[in-house]
Tab-separated table of C-alpha atoms and ligand atoms in Angstrom:
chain	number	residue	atom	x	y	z
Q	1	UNK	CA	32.451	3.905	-16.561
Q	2	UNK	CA	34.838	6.196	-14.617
Q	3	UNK	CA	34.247	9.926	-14.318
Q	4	UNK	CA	37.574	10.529	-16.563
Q	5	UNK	CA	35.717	8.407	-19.343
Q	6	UNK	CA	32.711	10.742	-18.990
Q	7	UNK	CA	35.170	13.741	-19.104
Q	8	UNK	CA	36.539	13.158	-22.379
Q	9	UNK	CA	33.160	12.908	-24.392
Q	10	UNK	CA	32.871	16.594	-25.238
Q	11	UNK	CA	29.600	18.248	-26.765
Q	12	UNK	CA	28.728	19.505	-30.358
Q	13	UNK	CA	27.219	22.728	-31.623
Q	14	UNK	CA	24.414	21.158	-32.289
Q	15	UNK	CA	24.144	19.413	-28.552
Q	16	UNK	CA	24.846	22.796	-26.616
Q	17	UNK	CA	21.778	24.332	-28.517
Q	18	UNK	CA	19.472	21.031	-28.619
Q	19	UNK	CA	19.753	20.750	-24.816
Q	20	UNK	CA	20.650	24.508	-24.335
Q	21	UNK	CA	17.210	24.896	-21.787
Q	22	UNK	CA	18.405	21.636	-19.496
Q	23	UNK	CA	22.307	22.694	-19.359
Q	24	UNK	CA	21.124	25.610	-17.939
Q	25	UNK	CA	19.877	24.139	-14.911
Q	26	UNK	CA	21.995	25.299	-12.042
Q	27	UNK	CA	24.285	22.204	-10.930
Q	28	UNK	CA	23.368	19.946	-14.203
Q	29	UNK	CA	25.755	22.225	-16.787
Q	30	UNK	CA	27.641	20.867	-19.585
Q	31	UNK	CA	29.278	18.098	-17.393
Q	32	UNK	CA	25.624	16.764	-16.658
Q	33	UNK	CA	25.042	16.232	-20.443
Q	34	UNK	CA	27.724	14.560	-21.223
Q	35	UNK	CA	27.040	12.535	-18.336
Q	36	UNK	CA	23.810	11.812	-19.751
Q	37	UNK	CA	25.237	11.304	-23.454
Q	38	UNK	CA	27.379	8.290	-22.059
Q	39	UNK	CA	24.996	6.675	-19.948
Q	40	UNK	CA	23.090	3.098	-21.344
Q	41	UNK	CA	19.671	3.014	-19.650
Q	42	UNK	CA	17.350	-0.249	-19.984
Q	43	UNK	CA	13.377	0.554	-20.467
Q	44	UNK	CA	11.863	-2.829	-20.092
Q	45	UNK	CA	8.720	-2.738	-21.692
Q	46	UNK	CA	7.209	0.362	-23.714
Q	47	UNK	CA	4.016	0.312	-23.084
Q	48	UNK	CA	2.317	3.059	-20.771
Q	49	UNK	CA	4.937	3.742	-18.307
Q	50	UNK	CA	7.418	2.814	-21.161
Q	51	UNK	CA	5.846	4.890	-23.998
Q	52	UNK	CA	6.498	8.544	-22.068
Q	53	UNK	CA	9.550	7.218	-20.145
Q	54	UNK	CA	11.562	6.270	-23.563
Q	55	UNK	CA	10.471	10.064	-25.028
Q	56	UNK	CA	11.773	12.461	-22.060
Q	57	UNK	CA	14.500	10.345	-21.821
Q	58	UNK	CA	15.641	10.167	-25.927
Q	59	UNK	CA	14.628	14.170	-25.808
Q	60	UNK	CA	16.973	14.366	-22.604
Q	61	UNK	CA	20.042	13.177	-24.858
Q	62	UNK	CA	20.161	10.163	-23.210
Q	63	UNK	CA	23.300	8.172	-24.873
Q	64	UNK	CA	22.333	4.844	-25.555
Q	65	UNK	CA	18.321	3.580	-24.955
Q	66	UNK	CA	17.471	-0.623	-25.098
Q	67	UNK	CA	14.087	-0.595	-25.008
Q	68	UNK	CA	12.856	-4.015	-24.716
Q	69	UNK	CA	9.032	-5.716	-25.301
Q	70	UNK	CA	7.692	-8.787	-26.901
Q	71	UNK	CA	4.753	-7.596	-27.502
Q	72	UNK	CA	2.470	-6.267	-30.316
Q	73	UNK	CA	0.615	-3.319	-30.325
Q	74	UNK	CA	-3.265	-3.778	-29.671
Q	75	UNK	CA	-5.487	-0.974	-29.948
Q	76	UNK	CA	-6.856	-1.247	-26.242
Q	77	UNK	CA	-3.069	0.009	-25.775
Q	78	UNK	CA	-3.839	3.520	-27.557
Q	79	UNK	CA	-5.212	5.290	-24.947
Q	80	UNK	CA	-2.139	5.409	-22.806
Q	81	UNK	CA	0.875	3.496	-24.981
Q	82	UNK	CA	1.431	6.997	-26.525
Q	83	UNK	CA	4.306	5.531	-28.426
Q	84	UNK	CA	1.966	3.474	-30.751
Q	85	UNK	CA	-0.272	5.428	-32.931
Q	86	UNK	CA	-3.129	4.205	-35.395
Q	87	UNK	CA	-1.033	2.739	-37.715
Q	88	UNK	CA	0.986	0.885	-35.248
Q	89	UNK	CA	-1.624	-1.666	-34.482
Q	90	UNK	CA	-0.770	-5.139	-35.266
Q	91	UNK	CA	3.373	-3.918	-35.235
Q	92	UNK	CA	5.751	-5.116	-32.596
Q	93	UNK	CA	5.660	-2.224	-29.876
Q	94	UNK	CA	9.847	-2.199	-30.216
Q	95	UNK	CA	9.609	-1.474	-33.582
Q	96	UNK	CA	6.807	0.990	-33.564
Q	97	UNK	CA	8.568	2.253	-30.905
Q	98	UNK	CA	12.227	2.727	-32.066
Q	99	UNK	CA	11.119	4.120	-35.552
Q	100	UNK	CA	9.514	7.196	-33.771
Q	101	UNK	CA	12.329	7.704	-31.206
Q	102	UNK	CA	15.128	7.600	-33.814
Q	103	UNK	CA	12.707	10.707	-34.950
Q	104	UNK	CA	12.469	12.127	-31.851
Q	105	UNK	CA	16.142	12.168	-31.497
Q	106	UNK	CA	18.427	10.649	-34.344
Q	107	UNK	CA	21.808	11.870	-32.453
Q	108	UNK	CA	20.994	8.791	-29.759
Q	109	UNK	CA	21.212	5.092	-30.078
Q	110	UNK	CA	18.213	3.162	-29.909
Q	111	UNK	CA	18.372	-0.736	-29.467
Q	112	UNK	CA	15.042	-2.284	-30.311
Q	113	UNK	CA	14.536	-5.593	-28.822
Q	114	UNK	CA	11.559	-7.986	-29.558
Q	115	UNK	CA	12.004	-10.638	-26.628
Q	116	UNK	CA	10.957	-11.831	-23.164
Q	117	UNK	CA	12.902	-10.884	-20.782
Q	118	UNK	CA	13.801	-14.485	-18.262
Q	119	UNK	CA	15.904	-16.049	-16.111
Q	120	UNK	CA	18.495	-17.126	-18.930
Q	121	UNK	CA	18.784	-13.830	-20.809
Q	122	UNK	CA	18.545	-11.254	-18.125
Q	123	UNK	CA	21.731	-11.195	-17.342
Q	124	UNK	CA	23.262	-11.137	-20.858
Q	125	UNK	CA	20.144	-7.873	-21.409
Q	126	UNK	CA	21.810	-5.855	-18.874
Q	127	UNK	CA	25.515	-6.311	-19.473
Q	128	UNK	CA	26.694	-2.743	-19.877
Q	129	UNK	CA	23.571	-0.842	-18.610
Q	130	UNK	CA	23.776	1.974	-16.220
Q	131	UNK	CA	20.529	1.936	-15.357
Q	132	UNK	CA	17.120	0.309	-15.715
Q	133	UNK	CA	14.031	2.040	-15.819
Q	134	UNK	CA	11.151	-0.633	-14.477
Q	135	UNK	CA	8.099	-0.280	-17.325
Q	136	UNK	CA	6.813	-3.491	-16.591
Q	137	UNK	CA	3.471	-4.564	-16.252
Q	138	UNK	CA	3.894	-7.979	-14.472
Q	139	UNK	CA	5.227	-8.431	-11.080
Q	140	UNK	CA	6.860	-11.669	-12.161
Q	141	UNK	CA	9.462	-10.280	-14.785
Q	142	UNK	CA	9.757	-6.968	-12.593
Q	143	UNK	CA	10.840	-9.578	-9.699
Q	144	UNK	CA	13.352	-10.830	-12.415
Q	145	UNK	CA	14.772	-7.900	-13.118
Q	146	UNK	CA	15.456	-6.656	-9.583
Q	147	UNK	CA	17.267	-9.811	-8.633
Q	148	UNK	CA	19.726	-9.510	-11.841
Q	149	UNK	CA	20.042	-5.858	-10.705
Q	150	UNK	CA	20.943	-6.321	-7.455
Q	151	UNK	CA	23.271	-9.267	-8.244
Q	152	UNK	CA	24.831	-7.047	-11.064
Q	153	UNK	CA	24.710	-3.771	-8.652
Q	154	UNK	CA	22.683	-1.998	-11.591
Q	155	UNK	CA	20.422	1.157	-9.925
Q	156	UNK	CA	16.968	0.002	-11.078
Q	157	UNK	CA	13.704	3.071	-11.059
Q	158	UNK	CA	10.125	1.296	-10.533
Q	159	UNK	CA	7.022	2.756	-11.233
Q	160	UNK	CA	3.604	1.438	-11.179
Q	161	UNK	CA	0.697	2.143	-11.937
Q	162	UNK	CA	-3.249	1.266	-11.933
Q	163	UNK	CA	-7.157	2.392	-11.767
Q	164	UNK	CA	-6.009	6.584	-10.484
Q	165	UNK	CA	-2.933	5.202	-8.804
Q	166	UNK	CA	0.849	5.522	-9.025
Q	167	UNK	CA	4.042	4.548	-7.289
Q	168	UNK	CA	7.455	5.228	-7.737
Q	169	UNK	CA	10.692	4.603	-6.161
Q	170	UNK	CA	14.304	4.786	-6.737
Q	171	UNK	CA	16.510	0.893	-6.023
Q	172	UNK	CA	20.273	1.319	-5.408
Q	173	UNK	CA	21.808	-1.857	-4.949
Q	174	UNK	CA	23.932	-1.848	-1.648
Q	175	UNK	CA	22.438	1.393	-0.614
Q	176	UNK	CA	18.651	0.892	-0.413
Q	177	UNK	CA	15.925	-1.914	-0.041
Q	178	UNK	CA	15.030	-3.716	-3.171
Q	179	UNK	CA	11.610	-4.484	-4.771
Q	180	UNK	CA	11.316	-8.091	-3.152
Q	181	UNK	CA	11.552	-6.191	0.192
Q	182	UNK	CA	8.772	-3.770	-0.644
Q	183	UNK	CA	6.186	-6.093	-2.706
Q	184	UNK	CA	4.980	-9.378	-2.116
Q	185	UNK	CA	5.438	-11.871	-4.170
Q	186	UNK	CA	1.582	-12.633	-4.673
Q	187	UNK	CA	1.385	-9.562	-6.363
Q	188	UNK	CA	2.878	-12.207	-9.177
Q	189	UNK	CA	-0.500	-12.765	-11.104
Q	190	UNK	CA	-0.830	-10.982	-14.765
Q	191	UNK	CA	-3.965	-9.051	-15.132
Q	192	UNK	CA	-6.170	-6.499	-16.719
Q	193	UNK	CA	-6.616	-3.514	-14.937
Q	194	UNK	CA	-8.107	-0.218	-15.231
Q	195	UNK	CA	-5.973	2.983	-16.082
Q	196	UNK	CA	-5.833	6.523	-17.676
Q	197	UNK	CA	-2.501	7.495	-19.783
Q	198	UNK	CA	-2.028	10.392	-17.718
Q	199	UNK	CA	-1.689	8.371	-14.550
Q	200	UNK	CA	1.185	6.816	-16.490
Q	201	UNK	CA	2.480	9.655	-17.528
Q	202	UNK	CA	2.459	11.220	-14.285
Q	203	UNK	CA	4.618	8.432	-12.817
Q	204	UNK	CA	6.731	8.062	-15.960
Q	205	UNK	CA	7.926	12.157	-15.584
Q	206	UNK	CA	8.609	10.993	-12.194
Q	207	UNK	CA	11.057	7.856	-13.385
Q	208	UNK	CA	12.850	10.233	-15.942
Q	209	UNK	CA	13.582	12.923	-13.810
Q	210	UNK	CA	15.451	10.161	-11.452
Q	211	UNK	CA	17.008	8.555	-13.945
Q	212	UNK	CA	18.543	12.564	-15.057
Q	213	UNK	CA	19.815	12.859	-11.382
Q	214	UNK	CA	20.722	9.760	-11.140
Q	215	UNK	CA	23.290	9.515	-14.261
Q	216	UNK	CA	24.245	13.251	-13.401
Q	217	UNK	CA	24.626	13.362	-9.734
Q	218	UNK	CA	22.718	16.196	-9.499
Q	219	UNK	CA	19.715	16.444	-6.809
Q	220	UNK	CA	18.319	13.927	-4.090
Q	221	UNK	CA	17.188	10.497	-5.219
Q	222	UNK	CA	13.629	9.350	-4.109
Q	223	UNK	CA	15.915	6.478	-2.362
Q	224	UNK	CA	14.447	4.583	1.036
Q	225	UNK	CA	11.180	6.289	0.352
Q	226	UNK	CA	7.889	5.543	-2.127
Q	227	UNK	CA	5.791	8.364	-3.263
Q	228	UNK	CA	2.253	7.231	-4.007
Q	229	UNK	CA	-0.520	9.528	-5.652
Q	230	UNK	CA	-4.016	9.163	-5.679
Q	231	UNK	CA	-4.889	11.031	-8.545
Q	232	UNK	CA	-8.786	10.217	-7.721
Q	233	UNK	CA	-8.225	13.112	-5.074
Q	234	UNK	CA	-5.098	14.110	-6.019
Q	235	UNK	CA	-3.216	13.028	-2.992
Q	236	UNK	CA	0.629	12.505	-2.190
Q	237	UNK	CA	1.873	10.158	0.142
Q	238	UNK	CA	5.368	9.323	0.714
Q	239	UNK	CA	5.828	6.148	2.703
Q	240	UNK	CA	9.290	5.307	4.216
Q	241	UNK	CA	10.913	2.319	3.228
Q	242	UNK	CA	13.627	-0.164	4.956
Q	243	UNK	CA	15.012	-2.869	3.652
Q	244	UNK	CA	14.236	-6.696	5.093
Q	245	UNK	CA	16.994	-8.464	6.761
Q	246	UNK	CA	15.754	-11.859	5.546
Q	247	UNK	CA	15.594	-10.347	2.143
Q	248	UNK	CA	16.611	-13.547	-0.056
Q	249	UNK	CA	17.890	-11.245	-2.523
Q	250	UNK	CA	19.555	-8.542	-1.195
Q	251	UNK	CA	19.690	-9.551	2.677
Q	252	UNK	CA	23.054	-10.282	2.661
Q	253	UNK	CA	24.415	-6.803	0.868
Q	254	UNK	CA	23.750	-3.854	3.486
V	301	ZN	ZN1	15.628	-6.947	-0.741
C-alpha cells in the first residue's frame, strides 16, 4: 500500500466520533485513522494473548482483522481467553471469536479462519497482511510464522507469556533481529503452563499499542529491544537485542 492509497480513504461521521478520543492524540490525527482503517493485521491464534489483542485492535478501527485458530474452546481457557464466554465452550475459538468482534465493531472486517497454520499455507495466510500480531502458544508455529515474515518482509509483534511472566518485542524484517535470533529452537516443545489472564492482557495492551504506531508511524517501536515483566514483583526489564549473523533465516538480510 502506498501512502497516496491511504490518502484517499477518507473518514465518516460516524468514524470521527467513534474514534473521536484516539484522533485526538497529538501526532496520530485523522491521517493516523485512516491509516489504521486500511491496514490488514494477522492475529494468529485467539486465545489469551489473542482474545484482548483482537478487541483493542477491532475497537481501534483496525481495517481488516484475520484472526486465525484451529482450536475449540475448552473451559480451562475461560480464565484468560476473554473472547470465549460460557456458552462458547465446545465452539471453534474463530467463530466464538468473530461473532463477538463483528459486535464489538461491525464497521471492520473480520476473517474467521478455522485452520493450522504450516509450512504449505503460511504463505498463501499472509498474502496481503500488513502486519502480524504473534498470539501463539507454540514455539514451533511461532518459528513458522517468523520465517514466512521475514521472507515476505511482513513486520511481525511477539508476545509471550507464562506463570507471572511476559515478553514482548517488535520484528521488522531488514531492520531488526528476528525471533530465531532471540529464541532457541528447543523452546519447540508444546506444553501446559501456568498463567493469569491479566498477565496476558498486560502483554497483549503492549502488542496493540505497537501494532497502532506501527500502521500509523506515530511513536518509537519497541524494535532491537525486549521488555520483560515480572509481574510476581512487578519488575521491568528491557534487554537489548542484536541480530545473529549466522541467522539461517534472516542472516543474509541486514
Ligand atoms: Zn534472525
Amino acid at each position: 500500500m502506498t501512502d497516496n492509497d491511504r490518502t484517499c480513504v477518507g473518514l465518516s461521521e460516524d468514524e470521527l466520533l467513534r474514534y473521536g478520543r484516539q484522533i485526538m492524540t497529538p501526532g496520530f490525527g485523522e491521517e493516523g485513522q485512516k491509516r489504521l482503517k486500511q491496514a490488514h493485521v494477522l492475529i494468529a491464534g485467539v486465545g489469551g494473548l489473542g482474545s484482548p489483542v483482537a478487541i483493542y485492535l477491532a475497537t481501534a478501527g483496525i481495517g481488516r482483522l484475520t484472526i486465525i485458530d484451529f482450536d475449540s474452546v475448552d473451559l480451562s481457557n475461560l480464565n484468560r481467553q476473554i473472547l470465549h464466554w460460557e456458552d462458547d465452550v465446545g465452539r471453534r475459538k474463530v467463530d466464538s471469536a468473530g461473532q463477538k468482534l463483528t459486535k464489538i465493531n461491525s464497521r471492520i472486517d473480520i476473517h474467521p479462519l478455522s485452520l493450522k497454520i504450516t509450512g504449505e499455507n503460511i504463505q498463501d495466510l499472509l498474502g496481503d497482511v500488513d502486519l502480524v500480531m504473534d498470539c501463539m502458544d507454540n514455539m514451533d508455529t511461532r518459528f513458522l510464522i517468523n520465517e514466512a515474515c521475514v521472507k515476505k518482509g511482513i513486520p511481525m509483534i511477539h508476545g509471550g507469556v507464562r506463570e507471572m511472566l511476559g515478553e514482548i518485542t517488535t520484528l521488522v524484517p531488514g531492520k531488526t533481529p528476528c525471533l530465531e535470533c532471540l529464541l532457541p529452537r528447543d523452546l519447540s516443545k508444546k506444553e501446559t503452563f501456568p498463567i493469569f489472564g491479566a498477565t496476558a492482557a498486560m502483554i497483549a495492551s503492549l502488542q496493540v499499542l505497537e501494532a497502532i504506531k506501527l500502521l500509523s508511524g506515530v511513536g518509537a517501536l519497541l524494535t532491537d529491544r525486549m521488555l520483560f515483566i515480572d509481574n510476581s514483583n512487578l519488575e521491568f526489564m528491557m534487554i537489548d537485542l542484536q541480530k545473529k549473523p549466522e541467522c539461517r533465516v534472516c542472516g543474509g538480510l541486514l
